[in-house]
Amino acid sequence: MAFATDEINRNPNLLPNVTLGYSLNDHCFQVGIGAALALVSGQEEQVTLKESCVGTPPVLGIVGDTSSTSTIAISKVLSLYAVPMVSYFATCSCLSDRQKFPYFFRTIPSDAFQVNAMIQILKHFGWTWAGLLISDDDYGVHAARSFHSDLGPAGGGCLAYTEILPWGDDPAELRRIVDVMRKSTARVVIVFAHESHMISLMKEVVRQNVTGLQWMASEAWSSVDVLQTPHFMPYLGGTLSIAIRHGEIPGLRDFLLQIRPDQHHNNTEGNSMVTQFWEHTFQCRFAPPPAGWVEAGGELCTGQEVIENVDTEFLDVSNLRPEYNVYKAVYALAYALDDMLQCEPGRGPFSNNTCAHLQRLEPWQLVYYLEKVNFTTTFGDHVSFDENGDALPVYDIMNWVWLPDGRTKVQRVGEVKRSAFKNEKLTLDEDKMFWNFESKQPPRSVCSESCPPGTRKARKKGEPECCFDCVSCSEGKISNMTDSMECTSCPEDFWSSPQRDHCVPKKTEFLSYHEPLGICLTTTSLLGTFICVVVLGIFIHHHSTPIVRANNSELSFLLLVSLKLCFLCSLLFIGRPRLWTCQLRHAAFGISFVLCVSCILVKTMVVLAVFRASKPGGESSLKWFGAMQQRGTVLVLTSVQAAICTVWLVSASPVPHKNTQYHSDKIVYECVVGSTVGFAVLLGYIGLLAVLSFLLAFLARNLPDSFNEAKLITFSMLIFCAVWVAFVPAYINSPGKYADAVEVFAILASSFGLLVALFGPKCYIIIARPERNTKKAIMSRGTTK
């Protein structure tokens, strides 16, 4: 502080024609409210400078304090006087509360940032499970609050335990705390406490021989020499610590070398301190020495000893940390005062645009400029204060190295800082780090191992969120990231892979031409069509024979054509459903079968008409069943079905549909009928004609053989009705492609039934028994009967 003040006074560009002075107070680790009040209330002794400035010096600001607890008390008192206070060592995050501490500033980062720096390190190494030890004061308590609130959201970690270290010697409590550490699965221990706490704690750690822990130190004990001993280093080696930013102050060593006892002869207090330092450093005494000192071989101090030749910590300026913050604090006050004196009259920030005057300066006026301080030190560090009075935070990351020869050193391995844009950046040189483990690698400290892709986290009841089980995603859901909290559902056309880590297209299912069932049905359909063509060819070739002529050859030809259409329409039910196939399949099926059944119905009616015409007075009945009437009847009956299909297709057309209800992992392509009523009317009309044909044929079954084939029609319609009666429940209860297979089977079975029953006996006679294909043979069957 003395050096910074002297340097400012010698700087012609900073506070020209203004001389700064200072008063030093040591409150000896007690709350220094008395000293602060003495400064601000003018109770200090009068001073004389160059015989032109006499009186009580004005106090513009206070640099201090070191302890957060005492700083809180002092700052509250100073706020009554609106005196700014710039601390270089008080880190409690509570001091950032501008409502409670409106005149407090600091050049050391807040503990909130220190906690965040530790969280960044935990996150960098994947340490999500850590223990926390704190001191029982504002320093530790507020740090614990920050850890509990920020560790989860910022670092994704949890605290395995939080213990408060006792003040003084409490062996029982220390044994309990170390026992908690030893039993915990957390391998990382964060200690936010003071040097005295750590010494007591480490003695118990050594006694219980608790090894294998990775320690993280707050800045309060980041480089304490008393802990870097062969007794403690087997346990503390590899410690990562948060240290105050290291800085360089050019010229400080030369300034310190100028200090001699004869320079402070006018300052009783200063002379006393320098005298004590001098006597301690050179192991001598100034005259008059204590009694017996000379006789015991002690030397007298001359005040001319060469201090440069002495290895003393006082002259070591290679590791300036708190001192560097003091340096910045003094300069912050100086720059604020300089900015205030640059104020142009009439453009000031105070009432009526006035400026502050040095002779009538109020401390609160200096606060205004202190909030706007912005300068760069000779070391290159930027200094300014945010809205909470905190400086732009930066910390050094230190690593405790245990060398093979037993020596120890604390080396810098990185830094963490926050930019003006509130972005935090952690830089670590892992190649330089020393790890106190056999693997020479960072330890692993987690409560539960990460959940791999395909699983999700499931919290363990009553335990922190870092303790969880990994549960496999259910079917249809995936997680493609490590430690997923939820499984996401696959899109509609996709399904989860067996590993549940990605979605795969769902299998598609429909009655395909490439599967065995589809091949069998297709083959059967084509076989039936081929048989119809063969039978039709036989009938055409033998159209003039009695058996063809006796069975209404025109209707027989039309019936064979309709049966061929029935066989072919079954092919529309095979293959991936499309709009045109869905619309055409039922229409083709309905019209083909109505055409077929209409021909059978007309043939039956013709048989009955011929029988009646053979009786006396029945000739007139044949005029209603001539060739034109037969064709017209078939056309009308078929037209009714065509009208039903048209209305159905126009009002509620069947459409292809991707059904996912049958199988979750499959897409079943099917045709929805659109209108159930339309489908029912179509089937009902076919059934009505089939039942009517069956009844008429059944009534005509015992007529003379020479006139009818009623028995064959009865048998064929019995087969037809049985197939379709069985079809309805089977169709309703068959899922997906099997519904189409059932319908195709019904079409083929009924078609083969009609084909075999109606044309099988006739083809047998035409080909195998031509002798029976004569008019005499046919007539004789009726005579014999």
mmCIF file of N, CA and C in Angstrom, residues 198-297:
data_model
loop_
_atom_site.group_PDB
_atom_site.id
_atom_site.type_symbol
_atom_site.label_atom_id
_atom_site.label_comp_id
_atom_site.label_asym_id
_atom_site.label_seq_id
_atom_site.Cartn_x
_atom_site.Cartn_y
_atom_site.Cartn_z
ATOM 1 N N MET A 198 -7.946 -26.735 8.422
ATOM 2 C CA MET A 198 -7.302 -27.798 7.657
ATOM 3 C C MET A 198 -6.230 -28.518 8.459
ATOM 4 N N ILE A 199 -5.510 -27.771 9.275
ATOM 5 C CA ILE A 199 -4.467 -28.407 10.089
ATOM 6 C C ILE A 199 -5.098 -29.424 11.040
ATOM 7 N N SER A 200 -6.167 -29.025 11.713
ATOM 8 C CA SER A 200 -6.847 -29.945 12.634
ATOM 9 C C SER A 200 -7.442 -31.130 11.883
ATOM 10 N N LEU A 201 -8.035 -30.862 10.728
ATOM 11 C CA LEU A 201 -8.658 -31.930 9.953
ATOM 12 C C LEU A 201 -7.621 -32.930 9.462
ATOM 13 N N MET A 202 -6.493 -32.433 8.951
ATOM 14 C CA MET A 202 -5.506 -33.321 8.365
ATOM 15 C C MET A 202 -4.842 -34.211 9.411
ATOM 16 N N LYS A 203 -4.736 -33.744 10.618
ATOM 17 C CA LYS A 203 -4.195 -34.591 11.678
ATOM 18 C C LYS A 203 -5.080 -35.826 11.869
ATOM 19 N N GLU A 204 -6.393 -35.640 11.812
ATOM 20 C CA GLU A 204 -7.305 -36.771 11.964
ATOM 21 C C GLU A 204 -7.307 -37.645 10.710
ATOM 22 N N VAL A 205 -7.161 -37.029 9.538
ATOM 23 C CA VAL A 205 -7.072 -37.797 8.295
ATOM 24 C C VAL A 205 -5.855 -38.707 8.325
ATOM 25 N N VAL A 206 -4.731 -38.181 8.798
ATOM 26 C CA VAL A 206 -3.515 -38.981 8.897
ATOM 27 C C VAL A 206 -3.706 -40.099 9.918
ATOM 28 N N ARG A 207 -4.360 -39.774 11.033
ATOM 29 C CA ARG A 207 -4.554 -40.783 12.081
ATOM 30 C C ARG A 207 -5.391 -41.949 11.562
ATOM 31 N N GLN A 208 -6.450 -41.665 10.780
ATOM 32 C CA GLN A 208 -7.291 -42.726 10.235
ATOM 33 C C GLN A 208 -6.761 -43.267 8.898
ATOM 34 N N ASN A 209 -5.685 -42.644 8.396
ATOM 35 C CA ASN A 209 -5.064 -43.087 7.146
ATOM 36 C C ASN A 209 -6.073 -43.150 5.998
ATOM 37 N N VAL A 210 -6.780 -42.056 5.777
ATOM 38 C CA VAL A 210 -7.772 -41.953 4.709
ATOM 39 C C VAL A 210 -7.066 -41.465 3.444
ATOM 40 N N THR A 211 -6.804 -42.377 2.533
ATOM 41 C CA THR A 211 -6.109 -42.032 1.287
ATOM 42 C C THR A 211 -7.072 -42.160 0.109
ATOM 43 N N GLY A 212 -6.542 -41.866 -1.076
ATOM 44 C CA GLY A 212 -7.339 -42.023 -2.292
ATOM 45 C C GLY A 212 -8.353 -40.922 -2.518
ATOM 46 N N LEU A 213 -8.143 -39.759 -1.893
ATOM 47 C CA LEU A 213 -9.067 -38.637 -2.065
ATOM 48 C C LEU A 213 -8.422 -37.550 -2.917
ATOM 49 N N GLN A 214 -9.234 -36.908 -3.723
ATOM 50 C CA GLN A 214 -8.808 -35.761 -4.496
ATOM 51 C C GLN A 214 -9.321 -34.507 -3.800
ATOM 52 N N TRP A 215 -8.399 -33.690 -3.280
ATOM 53 C CA TRP A 215 -8.776 -32.506 -2.518
ATOM 54 C C TRP A 215 -8.872 -31.302 -3.444
ATOM 55 N N MET A 216 -9.843 -30.430 -3.131
ATOM 56 C CA MET A 216 -9.967 -29.136 -3.800
ATOM 57 C C MET A 216 -9.990 -28.068 -2.726
ATOM 58 N N ALA A 217 -9.090 -27.099 -2.861
ATOM 59 C CA ALA A 217 -8.895 -26.090 -1.822
ATOM 60 C C ALA A 217 -9.434 -24.741 -2.265
ATOM 61 N N SER A 218 -10.097 -24.059 -1.349
ATOM 62 C CA SER A 218 -10.484 -22.675 -1.600
ATOM 63 C C SER A 218 -9.257 -21.787 -1.438
ATOM 64 N N GLU A 219 -9.376 -20.514 -1.829
ATOM 65 C CA GLU A 219 -8.214 -19.647 -1.820
ATOM 66 C C GLU A 219 -7.666 -19.400 -0.417
ATOM 67 N N ALA A 220 -8.483 -19.654 0.617
ATOM 68 C CA ALA A 220 -8.027 -19.389 1.981
ATOM 69 C C ALA A 220 -6.853 -20.282 2.382
ATOM 70 N N TRP A 221 -6.762 -21.483 1.811
ATOM 71 C CA TRP A 221 -5.615 -22.357 2.133
ATOM 72 C C TRP A 221 -4.984 -22.953 0.871
ATOM 73 N N SER A 222 -5.061 -22.176 -0.212
ATOM 74 C CA SER A 222 -4.605 -22.691 -1.506
ATOM 75 C C SER A 222 -3.099 -22.912 -1.571
ATOM 76 N N SER A 223 -2.343 -22.209 -0.774
ATOM 77 C CA SER A 223 -0.876 -22.376 -0.834
ATOM 78 C C SER A 223 -0.251 -22.248 0.552
ATOM 79 N N VAL A 224 -0.879 -22.885 1.536
ATOM 80 C CA VAL A 224 -0.392 -22.810 2.911
ATOM 81 C C VAL A 224 0.833 -23.708 3.073
ATOM 82 N N ASP A 225 1.939 -23.123 3.482
ATOM 83 C CA ASP A 225 3.190 -23.879 3.591
ATOM 84 C C ASP A 225 3.129 -24.951 4.664
ATOM 85 N N VAL A 226 2.419 -24.683 5.757
ATOM 86 C CA VAL A 226 2.432 -25.606 6.880
ATOM 87 C C VAL A 226 1.778 -26.947 6.536
ATOM 88 N N LEU A 227 0.972 -26.972 5.472
ATOM 89 C CA LEU A 227 0.346 -28.225 5.048
ATOM 90 C C LEU A 227 1.181 -28.980 4.013
ATOM 91 N N GLN A 228 2.177 -28.292 3.456
ATOM 92 C CA GLN A 228 3.004 -28.914 2.416
ATOM 93 C C GLN A 228 4.250 -29.540 3.053
ATOM 94 N N THR A 229 4.011 -30.520 3.899
ATOM 95 C CA THR A 229 5.076 -31.203 4.620
ATOM 96 C C THR A 229 5.052 -32.689 4.287
ATOM 97 N N PRO A 230 6.161 -33.394 4.493
ATOM 98 C CA PRO A 230 6.174 -34.839 4.248
ATOM 99 C C PRO A 230 5.141 -35.598 5.062
ATOM 100 N N HIS A 231 4.656 -34.992 6.144
ATOM 101 C CA HIS A 231 3.663 -35.641 6.983
ATOM 102 C C HIS A 231 2.281 -35.630 6.325
ATOM 103 N N PHE A 232 1.978 -34.528 5.609
ATOM 104 C CA PHE A 232 0.646 -34.371 5.022
ATOM 105 C C PHE A 232 0.588 -34.645 3.517
ATOM 106 N N MET A 233 1.702 -34.460 2.812
ATOM 107 C CA MET A 233 1.663 -34.549 1.354
ATOM 108 C C MET A 233 1.271 -35.921 0.799
ATOM 109 N N PRO A 234 1.537 -37.050 1.508
ATOM 110 C CA PRO A 234 1.004 -38.320 0.984
ATOM 111 C C PRO A 234 -0.511 -38.314 0.842
ATOM 112 N N TYR A 235 -1.176 -37.427 1.552
ATOM 113 C CA TYR A 235 -2.632 -37.329 1.494
ATOM 114 C C TYR A 235 -3.090 -36.134 0.657
ATOM 115 N N LEU A 236 -2.322 -35.027 0.704
ATOM 116 C CA LEU A 236 -2.728 -33.794 0.024
ATOM 117 C C LEU A 236 -2.057 -33.614 -1.331
ATOM 118 N N GLY A 237 -1.145 -34.503 -1.702
ATOM 119 C CA GLY A 237 -0.515 -34.389 -3.009
ATOM 120 C C GLY A 237 -1.543 -34.422 -4.124
ATOM 121 N N GLY A 238 -1.340 -33.565 -5.141
ATOM 122 C CA GLY A 238 -2.278 -33.494 -6.255
ATOM 123 C C GLY A 238 -3.458 -32.579 -6.017
ATOM 124 N N THR A 239 -3.501 -31.917 -4.849
ATOM 125 C CA THR A 239 -4.608 -31.007 -4.540
ATOM 126 C C THR A 239 -4.740 -29.932 -5.616
ATOM 127 N N LEU A 240 -5.969 -29.677 -6.027
ATOM 128 C CA LEU A 240 -6.262 -28.560 -6.922
ATOM 129 C C LEU A 240 -6.814 -27.421 -6.089
ATOM 130 N N SER A 241 -6.244 -26.243 -6.227
ATOM 131 C CA SER A 241 -6.659 -25.121 -5.388
ATOM 132 C C SER A 241 -6.968 -23.902 -6.230
ATOM 133 N N ILE A 242 -7.861 -23.099 -5.696
ATOM 134 C CA ILE A 242 -8.233 -21.835 -6.315
ATOM 135 C C ILE A 242 -7.401 -20.750 -5.643
ATOM 136 N N ALA A 243 -6.603 -20.043 -6.406
ATOM 137 C CA ALA A 243 -5.709 -19.027 -5.838
ATOM 138 C C ALA A 243 -6.032 -17.665 -6.417
ATOM 139 N N ILE A 244 -5.791 -16.656 -5.586
ATOM 140 C CA ILE A 244 -5.957 -15.283 -6.056
ATOM 141 C C ILE A 244 -5.022 -15.050 -7.239
ATOM 142 N N ARG A 245 -5.470 -14.245 -8.147
ATOM 143 C CA ARG A 245 -4.697 -13.954 -9.351
ATOM 144 C C ARG A 245 -3.294 -13.470 -9.003
ATOM 145 N N HIS A 246 -2.304 -14.129 -9.586
ATOM 146 C CA HIS A 246 -0.918 -13.721 -9.415
ATOM 147 C C HIS A 246 -0.633 -12.488 -10.267
ATOM 148 N N GLY A 247 0.088 -11.542 -9.705
ATOM 149 C CA GLY A 247 0.433 -10.344 -10.453
ATOM 150 C C GLY A 247 1.863 -9.910 -10.180
ATOM 151 N N GLU A 248 2.357 -9.045 -11.017
ATOM 152 C CA GLU A 248 3.698 -8.498 -10.847
ATOM 153 C C GLU A 248 3.605 -6.996 -10.630
ATOM 154 N N ILE A 249 4.394 -6.503 -9.687
ATOM 155 C CA ILE A 249 4.422 -5.074 -9.377
ATOM 156 C C ILE A 249 5.855 -4.596 -9.595
ATOM 157 N N PRO A 250 6.150 -4.053 -10.757
ATOM 158 C CA PRO A 250 7.521 -3.597 -11.036
ATOM 159 C C PRO A 250 7.970 -2.528 -10.035
ATOM 160 N N GLY A 251 9.197 -2.672 -9.554
ATOM 161 C CA GLY A 251 9.772 -1.671 -8.651
ATOM 162 C C GLY A 251 9.514 -1.916 -7.189
ATOM 163 N N LEU A 252 8.664 -2.920 -6.860
ATOM 164 C CA LEU A 252 8.328 -3.134 -5.453
ATOM 165 C C LEU A 252 9.544 -3.622 -4.663
ATOM 166 N N ARG A 253 10.339 -4.529 -5.255
ATOM 167 C CA ARG A 253 11.511 -5.035 -4.528
ATOM 168 C C ARG A 253 12.509 -3.913 -4.237
ATOM 169 N N ASP A 254 12.720 -3.045 -5.235
ATOM 170 C CA ASP A 254 13.636 -1.915 -5.009
ATOM 171 C C ASP A 254 13.106 -1.010 -3.904
ATOM 172 N N PHE A 255 11.803 -0.827 -3.872
ATOM 173 C CA PHE A 255 11.206 0.014 -2.824
ATOM 174 C C PHE A 255 11.428 -0.609 -1.438
ATOM 175 N N LEU A 256 11.266 -1.933 -1.367
ATOM 176 C CA LEU A 256 11.444 -2.602 -0.088
ATOM 177 C C LEU A 256 12.903 -2.568 0.360
ATOM 178 N N LEU A 257 13.818 -2.621 -0.592
ATOM 179 C CA LEU A 257 15.242 -2.591 -0.241
ATOM 180 C C LEU A 257 15.675 -1.236 0.314
ATOM 181 N N GLN A 258 14.871 -0.219 0.078
ATOM 182 C CA GLN A 258 15.208 1.118 0.573
ATOM 183 C C GLN A 258 14.845 1.307 2.044
ATOM 184 N N ILE A 259 14.114 0.373 2.617
ATOM 185 C CA ILE A 259 13.644 0.524 3.990
ATOM 186 C C ILE A 259 14.820 0.316 4.951
ATOM 187 N N ARG A 260 15.054 1.325 5.770
ATOM 188 C CA ARG A 260 16.098 1.240 6.790
ATOM 189 C C ARG A 260 15.597 1.904 8.066
ATOM 190 N N PRO A 261 16.110 1.485 9.198
ATOM 191 C CA PRO A 261 15.636 2.062 10.473
ATOM 192 C C PRO A 261 15.822 3.569 10.561
ATOM 193 N N ASP A 262 16.883 4.098 9.954
ATOM 194 C CA ASP A 262 17.134 5.530 10.096
ATOM 195 C C ASP A 262 16.179 6.382 9.281
ATOM 196 N N GLN A 263 15.411 5.756 8.368
ATOM 197 C CA GLN A 263 14.446 6.514 7.566
ATOM 198 C C GLN A 263 13.190 6.852 8.347
ATOM 199 N N HIS A 264 12.940 6.207 9.460
ATOM 200 C CA HIS A 264 11.685 6.372 10.199
ATOM 201 C C HIS A 264 11.922 6.981 11.575
ATOM 202 N N HIS A 265 12.974 7.820 11.671
ATOM 203 C CA HIS A 265 13.263 8.379 12.989
ATOM 204 C C HIS A 265 12.209 9.360 13.450
ATOM 205 N N ASN A 266 11.460 9.960 12.528
ATOM 206 C CA ASN A 266 10.402 10.900 12.914
ATOM 207 C C ASN A 266 9.073 10.199 13.167
ATOM 208 N N ASN A 267 8.979 8.904 12.852
ATOM 209 C CA ASN A 267 7.735 8.145 12.987
ATOM 210 C C ASN A 267 7.962 7.067 14.029
ATOM 211 N N THR A 268 7.456 7.323 15.217
ATOM 212 C CA THR A 268 7.717 6.407 16.327
ATOM 213 C C THR A 268 7.179 5.021 16.041
ATOM 214 N N GLU A 269 5.894 4.971 15.543
ATOM 215 C CA GLU A 269 5.286 3.670 15.277
ATOM 216 C C GLU A 269 5.981 2.967 14.125
ATOM 217 N N GLY A 270 6.239 3.701 13.046
ATOM 218 C CA GLY A 270 6.927 3.112 11.907
ATOM 219 C C GLY A 270 8.330 2.671 12.272
ATOM 220 N N ASN A 271 9.010 3.489 13.050
ATOM 221 C CA ASN A 271 10.361 3.133 13.460
ATOM 222 C C ASN A 271 10.349 1.867 14.295
ATOM 223 N N SER A 272 9.356 1.712 15.148
ATOM 224 C CA SER A 272 9.266 0.517 15.988
ATOM 225 C C SER A 272 9.090 -0.726 15.148
ATOM 226 N N MET A 273 8.202 -0.657 14.118
ATOM 227 C CA MET A 273 7.971 -1.834 13.269
ATOM 228 C C MET A 273 9.208 -2.173 12.462
ATOM 229 N N VAL A 274 9.869 -1.152 11.882
ATOM 230 C CA VAL A 274 11.064 -1.397 11.088
ATOM 231 C C VAL A 274 12.183 -1.944 11.971
ATOM 232 N N THR A 275 12.286 -1.410 13.192
ATOM 233 C CA THR A 275 13.313 -1.883 14.123
ATOM 234 C C THR A 275 13.114 -3.356 14.446
ATOM 235 N N GLN A 276 11.854 -3.741 14.716
ATOM 236 C CA GLN A 276 11.584 -5.154 15.005
ATOM 237 C C GLN A 276 11.940 -6.030 13.801
ATOM 238 N N PHE A 277 11.551 -5.568 12.600
ATOM 239 C CA PHE A 277 11.866 -6.335 11.392
ATOM 240 C C PHE A 277 13.383 -6.482 11.228
ATOM 241 N N TRP A 278 14.073 -5.376 11.435
ATOM 242 C CA TRP A 278 15.528 -5.384 11.239
ATOM 243 C C TRP A 278 16.201 -6.332 12.230
ATOM 244 N N GLU A 279 15.807 -6.257 13.488
ATOM 245 C CA GLU A 279 16.403 -7.111 14.517
ATOM 246 C C GLU A 279 16.108 -8.592 14.240
ATOM 247 N N HIS A 280 14.905 -8.889 13.776
ATOM 248 C CA HIS A 280 14.539 -10.274 13.479
ATOM 249 C C HIS A 280 15.308 -10.799 12.268
ATOM 250 N N THR A 281 15.463 -9.947 11.270
ATOM 251 C CA THR A 281 16.119 -10.388 10.045
ATOM 252 C C THR A 281 17.610 -10.652 10.257
ATOM 253 N N PHE A 282 18.271 -9.741 10.960
ATOM 254 C CA PHE A 282 19.731 -9.859 11.118
ATOM 255 C C PHE A 282 20.151 -10.450 12.465
ATOM 256 N N GLN A 283 19.159 -10.840 13.295
ATOM 257 C CA GLN A 283 19.451 -11.458 14.595
ATOM 258 C C GLN A 283 20.420 -10.597 15.414
ATOM 259 N N CYS A 284 20.034 -9.312 15.519
ATOM 260 C CA CYS A 284 20.830 -8.372 16.313
ATOM 261 C C CYS A 284 19.895 -7.483 17.128
ATOM 262 N N ARG A 285 20.471 -6.620 17.940
ATOM 263 C CA ARG A 285 19.672 -5.709 18.771
ATOM 264 C C ARG A 285 20.258 -4.309 18.671
ATOM 265 N N PHE A 286 19.321 -3.331 18.604
ATOM 266 C CA PHE A 286 19.765 -1.940 18.644
ATOM 267 C C PHE A 286 20.075 -1.549 20.085
ATOM 268 N N ALA A 287 20.931 -0.573 20.231
ATOM 269 C CA ALA A 287 21.275 -0.093 21.572
ATOM 270 C C ALA A 287 20.097 0.701 22.147
ATOM 271 N N PRO A 288 19.880 0.632 23.473
ATOM 272 C CA PRO A 288 20.602 -0.252 24.402
ATOM 273 C C PRO A 288 20.037 -1.675 24.320
ATOM 274 N N PRO A 289 20.912 -2.694 24.192
ATOM 275 C CA PRO A 289 20.443 -4.084 24.076
ATOM 276 C C PRO A 289 19.925 -4.601 25.399
ATOM 277 N N PRO A 290 19.189 -5.699 25.398
ATOM 278 C CA PRO A 290 18.723 -6.303 26.652
ATOM 279 C C PRO A 290 19.923 -6.730 27.499
ATOM 280 N N ALA A 291 19.674 -6.815 28.773
ATOM 281 C CA ALA A 291 20.749 -7.187 29.688
ATOM 282 C C ALA A 291 21.283 -8.573 29.345
ATOM 283 N N GLY A 292 22.611 -8.687 29.292
ATOM 284 C CA GLY A 292 23.237 -9.972 29.028
ATOM 285 C C GLY A 292 23.297 -10.346 27.570
ATOM 286 N N TRP A 293 22.749 -9.460 26.682
ATOM 287 C CA TRP A 293 22.737 -9.803 25.259
ATOM 288 C C TRP A 293 24.140 -9.891 24.690
ATOM 289 N N VAL A 294 24.967 -8.873 24.970
ATOM 290 C CA VAL A 294 26.326 -8.844 24.427
ATOM 291 C C VAL A 294 27.173 -9.947 25.035
ATOM 292 N N GLU A 295 27.031 -10.130 26.403
ATOM 293 C CA GLU A 295 27.798 -11.171 27.065
ATOM 294 C C GLU A 295 27.492 -12.550 26.502
ATOM 295 N N ALA A 296 26.234 -12.752 26.032
ATOM 296 C CA ALA A 296 25.844 -14.058 25.471
ATOM 297 C C ALA A 296 26.289 -14.224 24.026
ATOM 298 N N GLY A 297 27.002 -13.237 23.504
ATOM 299 C CA GLY A 297 27.500 -13.342 22.136
ATOM 300 C C GLY A 297 26.604 -12.684 21.118
#
